[in-house]
Short mmCIF file of C-alpha atoms and ligand atoms in Angstrom, two decimals:
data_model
loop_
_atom_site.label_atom_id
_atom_site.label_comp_id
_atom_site.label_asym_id
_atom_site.label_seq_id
_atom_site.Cartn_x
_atom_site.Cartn_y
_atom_site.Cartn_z
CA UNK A 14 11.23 -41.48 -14.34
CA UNK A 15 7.64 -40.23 -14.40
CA UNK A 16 4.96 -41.39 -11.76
CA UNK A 17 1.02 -41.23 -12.94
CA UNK A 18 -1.27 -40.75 -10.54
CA UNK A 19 -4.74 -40.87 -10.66
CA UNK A 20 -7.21 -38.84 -9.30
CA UNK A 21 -11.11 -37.63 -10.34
CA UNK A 22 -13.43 -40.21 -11.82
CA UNK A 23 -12.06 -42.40 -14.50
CA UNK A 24 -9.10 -40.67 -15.90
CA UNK A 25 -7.28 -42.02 -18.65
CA UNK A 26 -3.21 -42.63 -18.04
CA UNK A 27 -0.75 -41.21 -19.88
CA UNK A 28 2.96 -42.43 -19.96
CA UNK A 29 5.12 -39.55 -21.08
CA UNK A 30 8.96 -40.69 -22.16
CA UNK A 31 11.82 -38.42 -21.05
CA UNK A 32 13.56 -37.22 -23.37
CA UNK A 33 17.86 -37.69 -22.99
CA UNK A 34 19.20 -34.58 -22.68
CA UNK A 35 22.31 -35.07 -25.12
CA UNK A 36 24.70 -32.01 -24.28
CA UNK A 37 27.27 -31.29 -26.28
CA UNK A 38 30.52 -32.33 -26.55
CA UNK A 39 32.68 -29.11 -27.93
CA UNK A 40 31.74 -27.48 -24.89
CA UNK A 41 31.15 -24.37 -26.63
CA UNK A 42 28.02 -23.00 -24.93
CA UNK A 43 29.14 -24.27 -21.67
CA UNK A 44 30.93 -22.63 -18.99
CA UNK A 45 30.53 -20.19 -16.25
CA UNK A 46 27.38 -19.09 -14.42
CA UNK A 47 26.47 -16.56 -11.97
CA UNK A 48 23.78 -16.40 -9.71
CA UNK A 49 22.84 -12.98 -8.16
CA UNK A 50 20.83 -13.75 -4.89
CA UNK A 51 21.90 -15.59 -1.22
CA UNK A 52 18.59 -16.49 -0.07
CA UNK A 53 16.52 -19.97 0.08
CA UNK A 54 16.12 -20.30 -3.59
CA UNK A 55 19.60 -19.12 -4.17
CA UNK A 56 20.52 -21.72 -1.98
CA UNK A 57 18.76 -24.25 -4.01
CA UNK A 58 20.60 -22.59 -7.36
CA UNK A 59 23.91 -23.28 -6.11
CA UNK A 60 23.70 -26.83 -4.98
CA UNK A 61 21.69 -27.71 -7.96
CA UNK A 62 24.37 -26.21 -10.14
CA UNK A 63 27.22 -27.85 -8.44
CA UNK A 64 25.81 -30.94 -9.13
CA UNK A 65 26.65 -30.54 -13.08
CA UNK A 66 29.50 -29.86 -13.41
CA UNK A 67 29.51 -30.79 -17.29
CA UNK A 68 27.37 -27.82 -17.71
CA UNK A 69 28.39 -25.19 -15.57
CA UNK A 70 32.30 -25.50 -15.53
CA UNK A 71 32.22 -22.69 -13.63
CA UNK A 72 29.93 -20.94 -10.67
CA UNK A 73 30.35 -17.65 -8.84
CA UNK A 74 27.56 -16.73 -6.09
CA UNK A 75 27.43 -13.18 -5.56
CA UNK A 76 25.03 -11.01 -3.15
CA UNK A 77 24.25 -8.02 -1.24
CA UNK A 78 25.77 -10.07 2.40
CA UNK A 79 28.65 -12.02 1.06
CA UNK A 80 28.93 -14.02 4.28
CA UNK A 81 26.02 -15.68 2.88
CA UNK A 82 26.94 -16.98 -0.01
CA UNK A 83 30.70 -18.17 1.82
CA UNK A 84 28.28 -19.99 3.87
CA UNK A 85 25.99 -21.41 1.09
CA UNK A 86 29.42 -21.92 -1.10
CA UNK A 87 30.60 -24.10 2.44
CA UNK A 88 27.79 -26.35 2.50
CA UNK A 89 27.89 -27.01 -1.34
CA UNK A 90 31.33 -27.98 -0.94
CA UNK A 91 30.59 -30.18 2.06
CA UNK A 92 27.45 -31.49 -0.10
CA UNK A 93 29.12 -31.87 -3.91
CA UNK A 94 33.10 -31.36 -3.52
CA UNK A 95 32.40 -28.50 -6.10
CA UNK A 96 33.98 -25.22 -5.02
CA UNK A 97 31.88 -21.94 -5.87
CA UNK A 98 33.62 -18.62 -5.64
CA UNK A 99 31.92 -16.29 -3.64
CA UNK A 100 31.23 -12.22 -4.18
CA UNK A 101 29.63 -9.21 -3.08
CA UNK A 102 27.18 -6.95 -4.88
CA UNK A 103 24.89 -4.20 -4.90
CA UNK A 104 22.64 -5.45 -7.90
CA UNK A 105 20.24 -2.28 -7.38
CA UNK A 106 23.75 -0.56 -8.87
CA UNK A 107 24.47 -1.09 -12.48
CA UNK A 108 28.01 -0.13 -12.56
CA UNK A 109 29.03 -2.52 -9.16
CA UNK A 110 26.99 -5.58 -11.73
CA UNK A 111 28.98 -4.36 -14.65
CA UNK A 112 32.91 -4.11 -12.58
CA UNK A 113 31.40 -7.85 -11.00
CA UNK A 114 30.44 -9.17 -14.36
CA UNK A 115 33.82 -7.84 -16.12
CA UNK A 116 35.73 -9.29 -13.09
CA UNK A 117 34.22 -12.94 -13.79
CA UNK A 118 32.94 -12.78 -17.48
CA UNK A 119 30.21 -15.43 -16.77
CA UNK A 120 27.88 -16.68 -19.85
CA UNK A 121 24.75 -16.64 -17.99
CA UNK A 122 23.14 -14.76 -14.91
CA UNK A 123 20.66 -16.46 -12.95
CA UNK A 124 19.05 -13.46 -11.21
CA UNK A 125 17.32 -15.17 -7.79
CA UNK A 126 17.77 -11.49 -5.77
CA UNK A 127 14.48 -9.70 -5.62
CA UNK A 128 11.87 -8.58 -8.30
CA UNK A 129 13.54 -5.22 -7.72
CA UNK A 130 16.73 -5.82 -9.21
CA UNK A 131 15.31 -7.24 -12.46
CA UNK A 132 15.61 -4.09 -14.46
CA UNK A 133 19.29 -3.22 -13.03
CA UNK A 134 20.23 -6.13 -13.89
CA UNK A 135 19.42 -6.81 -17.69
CA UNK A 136 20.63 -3.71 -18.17
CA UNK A 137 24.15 -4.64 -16.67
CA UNK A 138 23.79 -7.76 -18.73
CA UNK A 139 23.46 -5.61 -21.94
CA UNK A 140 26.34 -3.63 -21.23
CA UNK A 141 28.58 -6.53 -20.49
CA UNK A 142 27.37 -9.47 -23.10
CA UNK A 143 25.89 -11.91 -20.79
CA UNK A 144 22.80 -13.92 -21.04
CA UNK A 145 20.15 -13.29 -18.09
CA UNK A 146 17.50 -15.70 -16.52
CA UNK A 147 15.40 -14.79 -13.34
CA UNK A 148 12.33 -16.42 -11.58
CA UNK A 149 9.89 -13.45 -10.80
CA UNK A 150 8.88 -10.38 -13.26
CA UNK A 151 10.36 -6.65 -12.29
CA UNK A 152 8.31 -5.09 -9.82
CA UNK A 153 8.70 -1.05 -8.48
CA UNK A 154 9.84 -1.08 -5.00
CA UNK A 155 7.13 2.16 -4.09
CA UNK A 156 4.29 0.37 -5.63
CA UNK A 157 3.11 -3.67 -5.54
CA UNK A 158 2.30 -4.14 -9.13
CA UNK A 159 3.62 -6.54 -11.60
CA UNK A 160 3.59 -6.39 -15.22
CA UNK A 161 6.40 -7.62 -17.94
CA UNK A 162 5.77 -4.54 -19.76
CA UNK A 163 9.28 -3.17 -18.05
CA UNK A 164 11.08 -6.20 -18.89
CA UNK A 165 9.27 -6.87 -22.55
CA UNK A 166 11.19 -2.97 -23.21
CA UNK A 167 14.13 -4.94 -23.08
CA UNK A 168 13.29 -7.27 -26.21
CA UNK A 169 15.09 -5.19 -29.10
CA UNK A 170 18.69 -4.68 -27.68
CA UNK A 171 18.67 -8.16 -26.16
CA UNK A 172 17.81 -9.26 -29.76
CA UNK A 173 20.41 -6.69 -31.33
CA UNK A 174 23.34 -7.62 -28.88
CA UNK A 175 22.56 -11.08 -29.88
CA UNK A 176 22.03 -12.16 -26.14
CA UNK A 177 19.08 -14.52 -24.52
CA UNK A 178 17.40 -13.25 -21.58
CA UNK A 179 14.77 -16.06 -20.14
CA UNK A 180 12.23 -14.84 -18.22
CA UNK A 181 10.20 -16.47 -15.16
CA UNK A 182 11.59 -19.66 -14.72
CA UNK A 183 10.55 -20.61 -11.51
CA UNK A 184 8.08 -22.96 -10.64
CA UNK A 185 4.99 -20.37 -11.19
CA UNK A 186 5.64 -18.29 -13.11
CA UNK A 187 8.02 -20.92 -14.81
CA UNK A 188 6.80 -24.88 -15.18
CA UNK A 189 3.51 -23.31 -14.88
CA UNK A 190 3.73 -21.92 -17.80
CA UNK A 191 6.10 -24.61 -19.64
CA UNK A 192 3.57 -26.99 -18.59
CA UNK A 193 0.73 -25.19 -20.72
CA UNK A 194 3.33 -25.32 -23.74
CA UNK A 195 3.65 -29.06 -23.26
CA UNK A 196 -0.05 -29.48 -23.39
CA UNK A 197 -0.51 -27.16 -26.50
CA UNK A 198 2.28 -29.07 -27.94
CA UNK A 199 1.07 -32.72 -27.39
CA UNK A 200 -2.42 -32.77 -26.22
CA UNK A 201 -4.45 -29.70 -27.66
CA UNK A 202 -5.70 -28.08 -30.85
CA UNK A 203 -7.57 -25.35 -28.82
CA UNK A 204 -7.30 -24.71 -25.12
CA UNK A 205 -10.22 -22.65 -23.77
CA UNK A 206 -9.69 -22.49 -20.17
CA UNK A 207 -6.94 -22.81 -17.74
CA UNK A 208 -6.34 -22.93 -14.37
CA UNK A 209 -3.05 -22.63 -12.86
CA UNK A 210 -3.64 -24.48 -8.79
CA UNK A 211 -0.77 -24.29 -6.43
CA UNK A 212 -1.34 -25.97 -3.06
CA UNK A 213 1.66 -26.20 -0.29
CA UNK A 214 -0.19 -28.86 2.44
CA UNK A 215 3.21 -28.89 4.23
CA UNK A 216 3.29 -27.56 7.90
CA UNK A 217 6.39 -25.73 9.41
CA UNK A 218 5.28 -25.57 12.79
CA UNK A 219 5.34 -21.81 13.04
CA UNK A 220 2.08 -19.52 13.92
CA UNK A 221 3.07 -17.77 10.79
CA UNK A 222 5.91 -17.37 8.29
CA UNK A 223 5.88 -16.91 4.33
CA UNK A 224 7.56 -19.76 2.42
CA UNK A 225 9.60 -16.91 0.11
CA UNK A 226 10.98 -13.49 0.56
CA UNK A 227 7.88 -12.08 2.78
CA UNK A 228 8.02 -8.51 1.38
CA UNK A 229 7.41 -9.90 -2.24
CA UNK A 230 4.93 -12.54 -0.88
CA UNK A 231 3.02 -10.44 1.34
CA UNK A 232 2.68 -7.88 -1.67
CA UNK A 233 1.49 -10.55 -4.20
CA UNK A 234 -1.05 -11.92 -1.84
CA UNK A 235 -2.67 -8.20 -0.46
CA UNK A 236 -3.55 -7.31 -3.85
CA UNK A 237 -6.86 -7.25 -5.80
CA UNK A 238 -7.61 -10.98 -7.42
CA UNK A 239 -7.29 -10.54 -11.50
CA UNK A 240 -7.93 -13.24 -14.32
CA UNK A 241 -8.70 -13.04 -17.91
CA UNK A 242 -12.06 -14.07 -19.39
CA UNK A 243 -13.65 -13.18 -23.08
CA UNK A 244 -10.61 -10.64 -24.20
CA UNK A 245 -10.42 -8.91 -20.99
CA UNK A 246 -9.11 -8.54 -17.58
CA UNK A 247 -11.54 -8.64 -14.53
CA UNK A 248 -10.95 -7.76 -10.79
CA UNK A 249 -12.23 -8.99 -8.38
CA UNK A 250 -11.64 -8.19 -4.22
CA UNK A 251 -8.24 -9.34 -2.72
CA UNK A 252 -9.24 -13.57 -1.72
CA UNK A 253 -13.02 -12.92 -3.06
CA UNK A 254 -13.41 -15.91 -5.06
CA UNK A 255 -12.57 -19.02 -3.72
CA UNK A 256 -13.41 -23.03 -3.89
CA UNK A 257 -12.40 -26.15 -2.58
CA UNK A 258 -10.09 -28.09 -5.01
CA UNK A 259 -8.97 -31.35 -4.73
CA UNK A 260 -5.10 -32.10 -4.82
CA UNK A 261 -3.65 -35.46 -5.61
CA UNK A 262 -2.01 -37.80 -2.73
CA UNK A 263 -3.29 -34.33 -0.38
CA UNK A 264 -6.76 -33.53 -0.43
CA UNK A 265 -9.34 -30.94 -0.30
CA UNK A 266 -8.40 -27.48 0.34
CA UNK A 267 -9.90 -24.44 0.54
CA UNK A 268 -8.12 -22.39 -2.63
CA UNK A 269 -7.98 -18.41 -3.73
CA UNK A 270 -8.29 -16.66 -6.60
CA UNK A 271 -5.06 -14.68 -7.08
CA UNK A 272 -3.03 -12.35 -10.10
CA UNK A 273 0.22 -13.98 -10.93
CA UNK A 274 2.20 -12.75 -13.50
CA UNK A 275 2.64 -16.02 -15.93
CA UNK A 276 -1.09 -15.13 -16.67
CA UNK A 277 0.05 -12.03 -18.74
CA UNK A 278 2.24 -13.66 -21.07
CA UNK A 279 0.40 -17.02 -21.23
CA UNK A 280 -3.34 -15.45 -22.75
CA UNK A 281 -0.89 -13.59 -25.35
CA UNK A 282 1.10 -16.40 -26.26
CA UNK A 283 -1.69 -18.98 -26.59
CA UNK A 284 -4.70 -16.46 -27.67
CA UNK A 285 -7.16 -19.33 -28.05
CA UNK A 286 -7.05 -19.32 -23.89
CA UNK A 287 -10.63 -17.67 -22.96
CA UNK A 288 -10.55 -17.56 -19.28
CA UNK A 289 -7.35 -17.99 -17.12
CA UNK A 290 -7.07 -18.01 -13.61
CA UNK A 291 -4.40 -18.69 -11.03
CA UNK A 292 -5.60 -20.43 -7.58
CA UNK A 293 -3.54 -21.01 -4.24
CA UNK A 294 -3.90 -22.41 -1.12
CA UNK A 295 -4.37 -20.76 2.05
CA UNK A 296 -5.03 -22.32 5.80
CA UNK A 297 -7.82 -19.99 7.70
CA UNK A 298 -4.81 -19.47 10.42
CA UNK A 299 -2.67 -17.85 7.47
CA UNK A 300 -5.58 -15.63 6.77
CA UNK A 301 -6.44 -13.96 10.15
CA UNK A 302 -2.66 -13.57 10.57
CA UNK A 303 -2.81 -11.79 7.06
CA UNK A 304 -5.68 -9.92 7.87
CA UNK A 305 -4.06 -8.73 10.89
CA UNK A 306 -0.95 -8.05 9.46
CA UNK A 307 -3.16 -5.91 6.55
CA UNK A 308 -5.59 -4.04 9.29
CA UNK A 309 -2.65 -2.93 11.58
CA UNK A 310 -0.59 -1.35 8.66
CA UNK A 311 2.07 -3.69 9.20
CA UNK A 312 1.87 -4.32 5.04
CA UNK A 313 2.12 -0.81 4.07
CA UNK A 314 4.81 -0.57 1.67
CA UNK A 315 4.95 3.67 1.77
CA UNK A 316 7.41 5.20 4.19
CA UNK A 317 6.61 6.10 8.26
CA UNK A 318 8.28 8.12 10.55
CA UNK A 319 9.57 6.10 13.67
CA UNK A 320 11.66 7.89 16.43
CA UNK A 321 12.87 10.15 13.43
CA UNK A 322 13.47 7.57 11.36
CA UNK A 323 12.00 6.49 8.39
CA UNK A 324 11.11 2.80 8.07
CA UNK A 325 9.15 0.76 5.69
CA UNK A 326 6.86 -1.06 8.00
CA UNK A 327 6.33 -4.28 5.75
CA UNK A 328 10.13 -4.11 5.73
CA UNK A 329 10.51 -3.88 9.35
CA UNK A 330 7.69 -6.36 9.35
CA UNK A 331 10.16 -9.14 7.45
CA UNK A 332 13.14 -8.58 9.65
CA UNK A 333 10.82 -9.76 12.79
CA UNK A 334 9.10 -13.20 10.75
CA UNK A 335 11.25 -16.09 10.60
CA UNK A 336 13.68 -16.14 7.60
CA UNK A 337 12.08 -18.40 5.05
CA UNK A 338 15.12 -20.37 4.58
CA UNK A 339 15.22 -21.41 8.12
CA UNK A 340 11.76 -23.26 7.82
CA UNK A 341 12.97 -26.12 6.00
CA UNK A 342 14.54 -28.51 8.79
CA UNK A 343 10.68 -29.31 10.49
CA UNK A 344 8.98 -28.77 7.34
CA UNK A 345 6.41 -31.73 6.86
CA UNK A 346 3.87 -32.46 3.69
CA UNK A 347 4.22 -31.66 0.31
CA UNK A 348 3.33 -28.89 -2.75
CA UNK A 349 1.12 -29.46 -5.58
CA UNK A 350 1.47 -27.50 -8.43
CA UNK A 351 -0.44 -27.92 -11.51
CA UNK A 352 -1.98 -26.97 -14.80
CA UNK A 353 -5.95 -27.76 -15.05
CA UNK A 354 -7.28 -26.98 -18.71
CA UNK A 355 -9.86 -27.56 -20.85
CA UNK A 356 -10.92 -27.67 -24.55
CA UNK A 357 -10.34 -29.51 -28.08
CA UNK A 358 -7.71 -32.45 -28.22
CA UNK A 359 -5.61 -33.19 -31.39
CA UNK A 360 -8.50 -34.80 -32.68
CA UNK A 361 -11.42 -31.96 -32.17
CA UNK A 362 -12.78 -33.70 -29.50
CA UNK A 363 -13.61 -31.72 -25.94
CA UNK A 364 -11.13 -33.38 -23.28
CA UNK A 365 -9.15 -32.06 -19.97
CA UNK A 366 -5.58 -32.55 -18.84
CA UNK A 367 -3.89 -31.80 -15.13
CA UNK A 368 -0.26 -31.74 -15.22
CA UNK A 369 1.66 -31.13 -11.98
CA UNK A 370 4.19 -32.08 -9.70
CA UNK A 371 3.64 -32.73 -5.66
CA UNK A 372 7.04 -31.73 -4.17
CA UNK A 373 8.11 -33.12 -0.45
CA UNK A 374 9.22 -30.28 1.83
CA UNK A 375 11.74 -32.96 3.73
CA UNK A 376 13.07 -34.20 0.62
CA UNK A 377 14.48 -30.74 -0.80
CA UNK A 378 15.50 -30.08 2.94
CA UNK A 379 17.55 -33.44 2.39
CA UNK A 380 19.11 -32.56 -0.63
CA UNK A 381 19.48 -28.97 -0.46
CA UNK A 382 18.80 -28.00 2.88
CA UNK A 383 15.72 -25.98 1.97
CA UNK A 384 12.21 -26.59 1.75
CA UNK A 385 10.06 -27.08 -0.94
CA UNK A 386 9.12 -23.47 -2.34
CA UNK A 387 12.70 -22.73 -2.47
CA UNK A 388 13.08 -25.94 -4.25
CA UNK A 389 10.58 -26.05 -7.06
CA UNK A 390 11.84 -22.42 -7.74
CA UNK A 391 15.71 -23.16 -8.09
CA UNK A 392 15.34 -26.63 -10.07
CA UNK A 393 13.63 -24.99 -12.07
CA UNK A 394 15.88 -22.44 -12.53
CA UNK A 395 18.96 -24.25 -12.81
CA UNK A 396 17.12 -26.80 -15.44
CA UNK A 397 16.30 -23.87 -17.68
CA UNK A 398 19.87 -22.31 -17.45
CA UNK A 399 21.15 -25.54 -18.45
CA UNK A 400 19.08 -25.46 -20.67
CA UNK A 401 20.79 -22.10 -22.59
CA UNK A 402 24.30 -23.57 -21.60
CA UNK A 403 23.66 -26.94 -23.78
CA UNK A 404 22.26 -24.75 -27.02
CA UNK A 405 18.63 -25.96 -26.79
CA UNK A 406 16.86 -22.66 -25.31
CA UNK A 407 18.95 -19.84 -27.15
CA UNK A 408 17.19 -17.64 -28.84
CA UNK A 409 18.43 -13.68 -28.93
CA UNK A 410 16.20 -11.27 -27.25
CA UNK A 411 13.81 -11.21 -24.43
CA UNK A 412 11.26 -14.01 -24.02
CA UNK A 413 8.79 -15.82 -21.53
CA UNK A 414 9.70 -19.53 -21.07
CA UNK A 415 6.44 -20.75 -22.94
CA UNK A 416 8.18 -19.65 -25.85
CA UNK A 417 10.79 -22.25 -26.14
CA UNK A 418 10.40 -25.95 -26.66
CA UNK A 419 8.72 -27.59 -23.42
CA UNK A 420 10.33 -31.20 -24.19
CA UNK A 421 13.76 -31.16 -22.86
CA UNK A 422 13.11 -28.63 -20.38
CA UNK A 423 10.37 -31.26 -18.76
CA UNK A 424 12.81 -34.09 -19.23
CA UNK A 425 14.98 -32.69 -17.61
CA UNK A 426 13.11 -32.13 -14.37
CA UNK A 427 12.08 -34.91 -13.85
CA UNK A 428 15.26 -35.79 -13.95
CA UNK A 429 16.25 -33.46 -11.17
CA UNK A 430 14.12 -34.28 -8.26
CA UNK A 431 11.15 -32.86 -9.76
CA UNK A 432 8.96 -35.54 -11.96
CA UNK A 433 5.61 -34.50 -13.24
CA UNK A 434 2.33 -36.11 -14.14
CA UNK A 435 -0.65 -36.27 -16.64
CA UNK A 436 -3.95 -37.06 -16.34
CA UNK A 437 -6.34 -36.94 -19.14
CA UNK A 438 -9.99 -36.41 -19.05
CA UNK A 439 -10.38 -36.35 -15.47
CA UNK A 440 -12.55 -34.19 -13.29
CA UNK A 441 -11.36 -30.79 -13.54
CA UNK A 442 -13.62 -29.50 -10.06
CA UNK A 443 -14.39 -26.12 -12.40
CA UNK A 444 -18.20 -26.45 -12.96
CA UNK A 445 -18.92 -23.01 -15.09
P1 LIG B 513 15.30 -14.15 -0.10
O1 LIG B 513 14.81 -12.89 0.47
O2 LIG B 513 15.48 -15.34 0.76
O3 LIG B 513 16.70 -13.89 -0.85
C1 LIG B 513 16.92 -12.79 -1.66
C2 LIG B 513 18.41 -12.60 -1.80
O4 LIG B 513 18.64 -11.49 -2.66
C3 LIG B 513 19.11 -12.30 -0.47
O5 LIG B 513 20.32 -13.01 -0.42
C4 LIG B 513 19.35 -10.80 -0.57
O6 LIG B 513 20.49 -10.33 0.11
C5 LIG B 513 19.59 -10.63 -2.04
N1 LIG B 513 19.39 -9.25 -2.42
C6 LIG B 513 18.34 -8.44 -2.13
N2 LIG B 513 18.57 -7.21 -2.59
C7 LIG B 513 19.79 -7.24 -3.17
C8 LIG B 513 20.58 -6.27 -3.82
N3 LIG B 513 20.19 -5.00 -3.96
N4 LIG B 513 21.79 -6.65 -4.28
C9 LIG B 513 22.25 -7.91 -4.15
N5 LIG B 513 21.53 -8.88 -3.55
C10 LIG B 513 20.32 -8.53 -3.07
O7 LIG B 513 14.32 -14.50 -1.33
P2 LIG B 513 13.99 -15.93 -1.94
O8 LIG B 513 15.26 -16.69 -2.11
O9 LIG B 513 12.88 -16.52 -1.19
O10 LIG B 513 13.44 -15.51 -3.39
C11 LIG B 513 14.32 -15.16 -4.43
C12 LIG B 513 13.53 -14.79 -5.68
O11 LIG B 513 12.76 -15.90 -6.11
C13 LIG B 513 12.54 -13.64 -5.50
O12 LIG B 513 12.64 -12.78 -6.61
C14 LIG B 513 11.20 -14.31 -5.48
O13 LIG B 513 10.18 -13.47 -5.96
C15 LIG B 513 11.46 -15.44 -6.46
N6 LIG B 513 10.50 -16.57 -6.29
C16 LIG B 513 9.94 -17.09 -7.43
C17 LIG B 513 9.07 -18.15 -7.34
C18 LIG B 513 8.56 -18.82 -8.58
O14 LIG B 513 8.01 -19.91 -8.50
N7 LIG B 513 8.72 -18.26 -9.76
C19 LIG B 513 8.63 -18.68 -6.04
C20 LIG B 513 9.35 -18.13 -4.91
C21 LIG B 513 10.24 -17.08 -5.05
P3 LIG B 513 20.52 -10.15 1.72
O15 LIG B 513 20.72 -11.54 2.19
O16 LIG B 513 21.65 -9.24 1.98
O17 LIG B 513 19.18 -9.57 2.11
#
């Protein structure tokens, strides 16, 4: 069921109904599912999809250290009853994905291994028939940069081989951008501005640790700041612009211009969108750790040489931080992820809507045994792969998740463990 909350100066409250998801009966688009990918948010994939069985009759966990996915496939069965056969692949390899996928002829991959993989992966998936699904957008292992253009190659043999490939369904990119198709759907004629906010308020008790894979997060967060205004990209210096934003049932915090990828697709897909920008949290003790990390060459992502050795040092530099999916146990507070935007309502007139979702970090550790980034990235996941299994997002070729219909997806959810809320006309906190 949904929750509204209210926050800003008089906003107005919306009740939203869920929609039933109604699968269907002949079973015909359901079956078996693979996810590539051992980590936290794999972690969160499998429980989630043990816990449907009427969808995914089947599950196979597969990744590069197949001890950890016996163990994950352990604690699911100890959770759920549901047994998930375990495997072992190289997914930077696109003959070991092809002999896996022939082995287990799943319908679906969800991809939750790295960014890196992405590319090896579809193209597995093309040579074998299956459908694809991942949560972050290819990026080259010798150079932090993310774009879909790799990916959006893909879009004419997907379409040809008659196979759906759904990409960035995480939490952002992924119900970010759903949630901006829900608003354009049932709230907007024209939507000038957005503003994509992600908070995490929850403490782990660590000096410092990244809340996902640290080589990908440390990457994402060293780069310039990028966002779209007037029909163009501008740059600005990594954490230059910043502002205090409030976040409901959490506060005021301190909050960063960043680049994240569901920006790209987003100002193509809705092209009335005139300035977009993605904002995230960050404690000051995060920052001098980052800084650090940054000034010491401890992020470099080009090879040194190290008692005749090559090593990658931000690589080296992840095997010494804790392992993200060990934080979860005495994780405290909550995430806050949300869509702020602005512009004409169904009727012409100027109005503003925030739609998020606050997430507890000892809630997902409850249910899944990880914390809450892993969470809101394998829900989501799972919804939207369920979501291709029960007929309702198939649609051959290659395609961002704003392009399919935001209503069951968001139904869905907030049916699994991750409700949502609306609030209309209330203060944004953007002043320009
Ligand atoms: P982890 O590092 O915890 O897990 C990654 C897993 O992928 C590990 O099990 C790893 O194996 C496996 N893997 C890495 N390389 C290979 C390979 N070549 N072949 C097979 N398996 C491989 O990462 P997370 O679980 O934190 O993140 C997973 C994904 O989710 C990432 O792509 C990340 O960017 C994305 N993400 C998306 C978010 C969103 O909201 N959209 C938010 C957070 C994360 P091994 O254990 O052997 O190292």
């Amino acid at each position: 069921m949904f929750l509204i909350w209210d926050i800003g100066p008089d906003p107005v409250k919306v009740t939203v109904k869920p929609v039933k998801i109604t699968l269907k009966s002949d079973k015909e688009e359901m079956g078996k599912v693979m996810i590539i990918g051992a980590g936290g948010v794999g972690t969160v994939v499998a429980h989630k999809c043990a816990m449907h069985p009427e969808v995914f009759t089947e599950i196979v966990l597969a990744s590069r250290t197949q001890s950890k996915c016996d163990a994950i496939s352990a604690k699911v069965a100890d959770a759920t009853g549901v047994r998930i056969a375990t495997d072992r692949v190289d997914a930077d390899s696109v003959p070991e994905l092809c002999e896996l996928f022939r082995r287990h002829r799943p319908e679906l991959v969800i991809n939750v291994a790295l960014p890196y993989q992405d590319l090896t992966i579809m193209e597995a998936c093309l040579e074998c028939g299956v459908s694809y699904l991942d949560t972050a957008n290819y990026e080259p292992k010798d150079e932090a940069h993310f774009e879909y253009s790799w990916q959006w190659a893909f879009r004419k043999r997907f379409e040809k081989a008659g196979l759906t490939a759904i990409l960035g369904c995480g939490f952002d990119p992924g119900v970010s951008a759903i949630f901006v198709a829900y608003a354009a759907k049932h709230h907007f004629s024209e939507m000038r501005c957005l503003d994509i906010v992600d908070c995490n308020a929850g403490n782990h008790g660590k000096a410092f640790a990244t809340n996902f894979n640290p080589e990908i997060n440390i990457r994402e967060i060293t780069q310039k700041g990028k966002y779209w205004e007037d029909g163009k990209w501008v740059e600005t210096e990594n954490l230059a612009m910043h502002q205090p934003l409030t976040y409901p049932n959490i506060g005021v915090r301190e909050s960063y211009l960043l680049y994240h990828e569901e920006l790209e697709s987003l100002v193509i897909n809705f092209p009335t969108i005139r300035r977009a920008r993605f904002w995230m949290t960050f404690g000051q003790e995060y920052l001098t750790h980052l800084r650090v990390i940054q000034d010491i060459g401890m992020a470099r992502i080009d090879p040194v040489l190290y008692n005749g050795q090559e090593i990658i040092p931000i690589q080296f530099l992840k095997a010494v931080l804790p392992d993200p999916g060990s934080l979860g146990e005495n994780y405290t507070g909550e995430t806050s992820i949300g869509c702020r935007i602005s512009g004409l309502d169904k009727e012409g007139k100027e109005s503003t809507y925030y739609i998020y979702n606050n997430c507890s970090h000892q809630e997902a550790y409850k249910e899944t045994g990880a914390q809450a980034v892993s969470y809101t990235t394998g829900v989501p996941a799972v919804v939207g792969a369920m979501m291709f299994m029960t007929g309702k997002w198939v649609m051959p070729g290659v395609h961002n998740v704003e392009e399919f219909d935001p209503d069951p997806f968001l139904a869905s959810l907030a049916e699994n463990g991750l409700p949502w809320h609306v609030i209309v006309d209330g203060d944004l906190e953007f002043n320009d």
